[in-house]
Each structure stands twice: as structure tokens, then as C-alpha cells.
CSV table of C-alpha atoms in Angstrom, one decimal:
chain,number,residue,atom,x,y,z
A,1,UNK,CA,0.0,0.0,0.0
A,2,UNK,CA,1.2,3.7,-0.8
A,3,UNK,CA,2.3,5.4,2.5
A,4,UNK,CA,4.8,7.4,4.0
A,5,UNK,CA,6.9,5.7,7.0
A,6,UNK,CA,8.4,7.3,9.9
A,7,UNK,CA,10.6,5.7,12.0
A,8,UNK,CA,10.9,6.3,14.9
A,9,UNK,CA,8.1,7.2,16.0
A,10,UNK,CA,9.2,8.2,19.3
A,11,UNK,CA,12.8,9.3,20.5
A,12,UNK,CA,14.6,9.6,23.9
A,13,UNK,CA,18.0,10.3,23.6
A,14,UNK,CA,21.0,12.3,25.3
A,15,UNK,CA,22.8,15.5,24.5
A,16,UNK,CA,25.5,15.4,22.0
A,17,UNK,CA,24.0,12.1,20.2
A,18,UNK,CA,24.3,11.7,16.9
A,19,UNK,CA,20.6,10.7,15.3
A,20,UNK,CA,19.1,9.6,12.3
A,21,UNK,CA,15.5,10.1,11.8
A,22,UNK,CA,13.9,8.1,8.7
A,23,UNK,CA,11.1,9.1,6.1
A,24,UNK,CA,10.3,6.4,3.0
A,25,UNK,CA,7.6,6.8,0.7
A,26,UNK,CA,5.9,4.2,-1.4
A,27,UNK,CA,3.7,7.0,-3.1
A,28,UNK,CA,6.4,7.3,-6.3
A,29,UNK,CA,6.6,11.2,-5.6
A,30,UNK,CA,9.4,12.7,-6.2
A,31,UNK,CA,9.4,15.6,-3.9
A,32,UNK,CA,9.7,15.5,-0.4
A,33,UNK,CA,9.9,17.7,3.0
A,34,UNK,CA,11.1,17.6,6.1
A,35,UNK,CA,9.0,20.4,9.0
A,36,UNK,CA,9.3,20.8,12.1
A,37,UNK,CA,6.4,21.2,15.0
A,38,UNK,CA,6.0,22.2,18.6
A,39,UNK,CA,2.8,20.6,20.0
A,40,UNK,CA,0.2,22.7,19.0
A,41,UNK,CA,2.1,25.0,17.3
A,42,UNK,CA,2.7,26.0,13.3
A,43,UNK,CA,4.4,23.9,11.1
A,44,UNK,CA,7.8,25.0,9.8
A,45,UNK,CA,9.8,23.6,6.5
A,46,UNK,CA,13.5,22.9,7.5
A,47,UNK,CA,14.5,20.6,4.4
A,48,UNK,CA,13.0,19.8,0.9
A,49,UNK,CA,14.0,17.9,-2.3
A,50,UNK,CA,12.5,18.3,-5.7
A,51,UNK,CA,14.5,15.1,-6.5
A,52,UNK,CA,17.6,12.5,-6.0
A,53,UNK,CA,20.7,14.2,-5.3
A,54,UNK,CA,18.4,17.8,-4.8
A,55,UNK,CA,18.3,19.3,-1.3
A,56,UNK,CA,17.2,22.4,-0.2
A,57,UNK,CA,17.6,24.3,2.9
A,58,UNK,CA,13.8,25.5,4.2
A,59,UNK,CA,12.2,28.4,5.8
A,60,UNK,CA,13.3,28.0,9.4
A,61,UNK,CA,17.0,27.5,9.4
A,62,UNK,CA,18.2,23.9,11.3
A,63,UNK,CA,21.1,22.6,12.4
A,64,UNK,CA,20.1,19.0,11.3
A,65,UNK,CA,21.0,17.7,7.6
A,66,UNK,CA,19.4,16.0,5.0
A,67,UNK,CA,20.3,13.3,2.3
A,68,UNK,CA,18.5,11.8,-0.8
A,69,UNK,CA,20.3,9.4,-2.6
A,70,UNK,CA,17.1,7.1,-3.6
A,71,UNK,CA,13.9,8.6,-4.4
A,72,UNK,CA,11.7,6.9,-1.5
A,73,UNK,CA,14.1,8.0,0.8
A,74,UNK,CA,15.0,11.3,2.7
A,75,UNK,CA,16.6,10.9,6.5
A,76,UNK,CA,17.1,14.1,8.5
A,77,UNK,CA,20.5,14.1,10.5
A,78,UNK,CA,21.4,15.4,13.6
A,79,UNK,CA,25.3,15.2,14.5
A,80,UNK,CA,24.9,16.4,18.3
A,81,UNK,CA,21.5,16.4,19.2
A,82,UNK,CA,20.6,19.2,22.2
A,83,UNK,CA,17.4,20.2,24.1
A,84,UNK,CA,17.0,22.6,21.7
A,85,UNK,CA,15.9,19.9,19.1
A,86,UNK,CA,13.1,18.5,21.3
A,87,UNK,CA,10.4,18.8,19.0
A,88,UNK,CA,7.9,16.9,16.5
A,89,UNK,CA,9.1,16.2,12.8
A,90,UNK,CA,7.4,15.1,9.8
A,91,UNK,CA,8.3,13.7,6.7
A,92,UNK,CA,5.9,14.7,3.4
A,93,UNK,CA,6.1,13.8,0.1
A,94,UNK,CA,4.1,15.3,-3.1
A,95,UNK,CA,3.9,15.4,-7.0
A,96,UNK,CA,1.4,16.4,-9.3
A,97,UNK,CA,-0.9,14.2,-10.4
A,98,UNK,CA,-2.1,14.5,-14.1
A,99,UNK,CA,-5.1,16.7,-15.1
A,100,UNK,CA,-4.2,18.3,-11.5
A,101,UNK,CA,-3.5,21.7,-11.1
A,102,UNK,CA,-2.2,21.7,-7.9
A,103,UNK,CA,0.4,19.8,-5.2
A,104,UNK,CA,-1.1,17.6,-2.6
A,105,UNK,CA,1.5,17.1,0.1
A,106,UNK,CA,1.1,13.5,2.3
A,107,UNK,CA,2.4,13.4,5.1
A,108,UNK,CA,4.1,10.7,7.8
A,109,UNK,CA,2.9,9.9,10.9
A,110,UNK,CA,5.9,12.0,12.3
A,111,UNK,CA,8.8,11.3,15.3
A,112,UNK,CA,8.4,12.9,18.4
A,113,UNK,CA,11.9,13.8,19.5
A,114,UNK,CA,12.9,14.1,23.2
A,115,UNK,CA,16.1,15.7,23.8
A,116,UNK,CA,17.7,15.3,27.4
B,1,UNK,CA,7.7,36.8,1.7
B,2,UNK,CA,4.6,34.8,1.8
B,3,UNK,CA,2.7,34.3,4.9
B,4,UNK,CA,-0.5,32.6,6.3
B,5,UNK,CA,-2.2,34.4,9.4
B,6,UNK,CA,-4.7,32.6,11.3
B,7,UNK,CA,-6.1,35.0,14.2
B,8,UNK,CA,-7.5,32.5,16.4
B,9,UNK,CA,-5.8,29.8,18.5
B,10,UNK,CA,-8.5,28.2,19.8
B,11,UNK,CA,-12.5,27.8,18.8
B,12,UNK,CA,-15.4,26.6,20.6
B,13,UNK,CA,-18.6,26.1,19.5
B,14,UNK,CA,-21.6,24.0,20.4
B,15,UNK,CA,-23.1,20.8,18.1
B,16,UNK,CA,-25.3,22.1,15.1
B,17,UNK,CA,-23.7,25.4,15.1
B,18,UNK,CA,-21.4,27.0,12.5
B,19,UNK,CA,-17.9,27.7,12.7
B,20,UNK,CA,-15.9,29.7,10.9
B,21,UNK,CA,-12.3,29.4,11.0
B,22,UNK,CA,-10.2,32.5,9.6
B,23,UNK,CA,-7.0,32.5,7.7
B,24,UNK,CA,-5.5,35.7,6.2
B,25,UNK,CA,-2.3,35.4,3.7
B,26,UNK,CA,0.1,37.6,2.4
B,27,UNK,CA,1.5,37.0,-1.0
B,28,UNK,CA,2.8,38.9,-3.9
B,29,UNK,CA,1.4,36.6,-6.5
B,30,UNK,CA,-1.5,34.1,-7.3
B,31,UNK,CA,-1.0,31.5,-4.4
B,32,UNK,CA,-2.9,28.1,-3.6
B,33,UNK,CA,-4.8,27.8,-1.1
B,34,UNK,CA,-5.2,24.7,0.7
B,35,UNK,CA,-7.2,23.8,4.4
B,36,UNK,CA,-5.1,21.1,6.4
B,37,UNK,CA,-6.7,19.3,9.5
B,38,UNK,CA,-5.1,16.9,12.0
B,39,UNK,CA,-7.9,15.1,13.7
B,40,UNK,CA,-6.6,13.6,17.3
B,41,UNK,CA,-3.8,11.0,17.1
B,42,UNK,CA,-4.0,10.8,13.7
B,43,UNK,CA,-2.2,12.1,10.6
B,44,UNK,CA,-1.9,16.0,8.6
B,45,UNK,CA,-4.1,15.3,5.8
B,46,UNK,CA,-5.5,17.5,3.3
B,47,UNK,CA,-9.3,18.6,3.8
B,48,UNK,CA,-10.0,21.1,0.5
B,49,UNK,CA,-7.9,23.1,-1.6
B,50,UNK,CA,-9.7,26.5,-3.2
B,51,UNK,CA,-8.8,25.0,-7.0
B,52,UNK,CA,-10.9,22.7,-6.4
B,53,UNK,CA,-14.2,24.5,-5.3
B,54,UNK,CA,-15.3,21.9,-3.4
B,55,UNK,CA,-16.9,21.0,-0.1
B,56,UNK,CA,-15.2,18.3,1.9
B,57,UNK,CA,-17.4,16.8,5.1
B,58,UNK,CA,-19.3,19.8,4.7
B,59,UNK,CA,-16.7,22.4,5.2
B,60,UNK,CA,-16.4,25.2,1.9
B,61,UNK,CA,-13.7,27.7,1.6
B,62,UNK,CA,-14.0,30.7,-0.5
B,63,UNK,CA,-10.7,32.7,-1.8
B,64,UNK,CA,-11.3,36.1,-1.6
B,65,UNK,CA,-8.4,37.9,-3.1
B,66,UNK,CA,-9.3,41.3,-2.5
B,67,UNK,CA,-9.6,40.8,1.2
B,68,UNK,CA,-6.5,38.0,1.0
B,69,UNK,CA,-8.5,35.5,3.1
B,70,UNK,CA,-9.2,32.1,2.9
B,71,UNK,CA,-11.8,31.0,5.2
B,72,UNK,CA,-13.3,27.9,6.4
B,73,UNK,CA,-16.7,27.5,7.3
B,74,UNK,CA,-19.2,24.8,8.2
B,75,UNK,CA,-22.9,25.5,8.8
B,76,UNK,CA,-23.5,22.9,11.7
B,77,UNK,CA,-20.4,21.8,13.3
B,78,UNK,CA,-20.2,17.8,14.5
B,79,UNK,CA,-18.4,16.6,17.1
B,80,UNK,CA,-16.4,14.7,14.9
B,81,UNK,CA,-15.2,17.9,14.0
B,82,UNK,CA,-13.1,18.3,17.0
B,83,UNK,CA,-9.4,18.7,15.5
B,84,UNK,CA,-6.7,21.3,14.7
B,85,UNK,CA,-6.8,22.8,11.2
B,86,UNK,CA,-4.0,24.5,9.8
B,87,UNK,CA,-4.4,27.4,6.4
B,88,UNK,CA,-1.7,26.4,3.7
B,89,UNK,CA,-0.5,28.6,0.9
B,90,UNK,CA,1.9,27.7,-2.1
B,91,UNK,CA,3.2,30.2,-4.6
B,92,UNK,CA,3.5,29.9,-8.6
B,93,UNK,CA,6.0,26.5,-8.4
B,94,UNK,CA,3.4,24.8,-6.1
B,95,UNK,CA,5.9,23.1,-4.0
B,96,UNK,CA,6.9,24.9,-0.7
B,97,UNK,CA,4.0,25.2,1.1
B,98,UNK,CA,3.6,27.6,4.4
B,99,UNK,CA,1.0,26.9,7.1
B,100,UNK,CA,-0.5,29.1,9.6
B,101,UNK,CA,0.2,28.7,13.0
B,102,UNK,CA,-3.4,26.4,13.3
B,103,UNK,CA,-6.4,27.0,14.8
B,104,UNK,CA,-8.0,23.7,17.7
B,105,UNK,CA,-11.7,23.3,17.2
B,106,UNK,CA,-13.9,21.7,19.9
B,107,UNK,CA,-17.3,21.1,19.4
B,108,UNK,CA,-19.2,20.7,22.2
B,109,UNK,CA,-22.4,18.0,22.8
């Protein structure tokens, strides 16, 4: 079935941990977004890709990295993880489907990250 | 700089009531407009997008480009209604998009 997988989906880890947080899609889209959220808060773009080997830098700048060597999949780095980071962050994908005239973005169930 | 404005944090309304959620955008071209909900423990998922003209679970959404608003409204809210609902704009590439910071809905029984 076409989805979007996050994993994990929950993360407790120390400061100055190195972590890798994993988004795969199975929706053949060749965009995809990383975005960061506070509970009950706005959503903010930190990463995107229009495509293998494209990354982008988003709205809110983020210490964390991005990588997307295969087309289903885009994990978001962090090389010392701090407090700071404790947040929610999900993965979404899109593309244009034909006749449409617009994006859809789908998005993962997300990881809660816990910083201690 | 594009930006999506949503005044209110938090609304409450009773069952068989309407609701009206706001959203307000700034934007120097022709944007899309999209309406995104997150019902509890569950997923961000698309509910409408103005292209579309269409009315999802009973929710409409009219552009109005002279005012720059987008809102949502619903002419008897449902309990099942109860969720947080974020405005979404994307400009002429249709890629990026930027929320709003979300407004929480409870309907009351």
C-alpha cells in the first residue's frame, strides 16, 4: 500500500548524540519535506527535495542535515543532538498528479523527539 | 515573503452550530490555497484546496483575493469535527507550502 513511514516514532535520547531520523515513501513522488512542529504549534519547513541528489535548505534555518540518494528515501540528521531539538518532525512527500493543477502534500505519521 | 495568518488559537462552538475558521495570507502573487486538519492521534491530511471549489465533510472555503482570506466555514459543526486545522498557501511553483500557525476546534455535545 502507498504510504509514507516514519521511524521512529518516538525518540529519547542524550545530548550530543548523533541521530538519524527516517522518512520512505511508497507514493512514487518525487518531492519530499522535512518540517518541524511544537505541539500545538505551526508547522515549519526545515529541508525539501525536488528530486535525487536535490536538497534544499527550508524556511526555518536547522542545524540538522538531509540526504536523498534514492527517491523513497529522505533521512534528517542530527550530529549532536541538544534540548534545543526536542520537537515533533514530519516527513511529506508530493507530486502532481495528471489533469491536477495543484500539489497535494502527504504526510508521515511523524517522530516525536525528546532531547535530554 | 509569503505568509499565512490565522487570528484564532483556539474555537469553541456547540453541536449544530457553525464555525468559521479564519486564515489571512500575504502573498505577492496568485497562491494556492489549501485547508489542512489533524484530527486527534492521527495524521496532517488534506481537507480542500480552493482550485478545487469543493466542499469536503461539509466544510467550503472561498478565496477572496481582495480581502487575501481564505476562510473555512461549516454550517452545523459535529463533534467529529473536533481537530486542529492548519491554512496552507503555495506560490506559482506549487511546491513549498507555508501553514498558519493552526487554529484547535472543539465542538461541544
Amino acid at each position: 500500500e502507498a504510504d509514507i513511514y516514519q521511524t521512529p516514532r518516538y525518540l529519547v535520547i542524550g545530548t550530543g548524540k548523533k541521530i538519524t531520523l527516517e522518512c520512505s515513501q511508497t507514493m512514487g513522488h518525487d518531492k519530499m519535506y522535512w518540517y518541524q512542529q511544537d505541539p500545538g504549534m505551526e508547522l515549519h519547513l526545515i529541508h525539501y527535495s525536488y528530486g535525487v541528489n536535490s536538497t534544499e535548505k527550508g524556511d526555518l534555518s536547522s542545524e540538522s542535515t538531509v540526504s536523498r540518494i534514492r527517491t523513497e528515501h529522505f533521512p534528517l540528521t542530527l550530529e549532536s543532538a541538544r534540548p534545543s531539538h526536542t520537537s515533533q518532525y514530519l516527513c511529506a512527500s508530493s507530486s502532481r498528479s495528471p489533469g491536477q493543477a495543484s500539489y497535494e502534500q502527504y504526510f508521515g505519521p511523524g517522530t516525536r523527539l525528546t532531547v535530554t | 515573503a509569503q505568509r499565512v495568518t490565522q487570528p484564532e488559537k483556539l474555537l469553541s462552538v456547540f453541536k449544530g452550530a457553525p464555525v468559521e475558521l479564519k486564515c489571512n495570507y500575504s502573498y505577492s502573487g496568485s497562491p494556492e490555497l489549501f485547508w489542512y486538519v489533524q484530527y486527534s492521534r492521527q495524521r496532517l491530511q488534506l481537507l480542500l484546496r480552493h482550485i478545487s471549489r469543493e466542499s469536503i465533510k461539509g466544510f467550503t472555503a472561498d478565496l477572496n483575493k481582495g480581502e487575501t482570506s481564505f476562510h473555512l466555514k461549516k454550517p452545523f459543526a459535529q463533534e467529529e469535527d473536533s481537530a486542529m486545522y492548519y491554512c496552507a498557501l503555495s506560490g506559482l511553483t506549487g511546491n513549498k507550502l507555508t501553514f498558519g500557525g493552526g487554529t484547535r476546534v472543539l465542538v461541544k455535545p
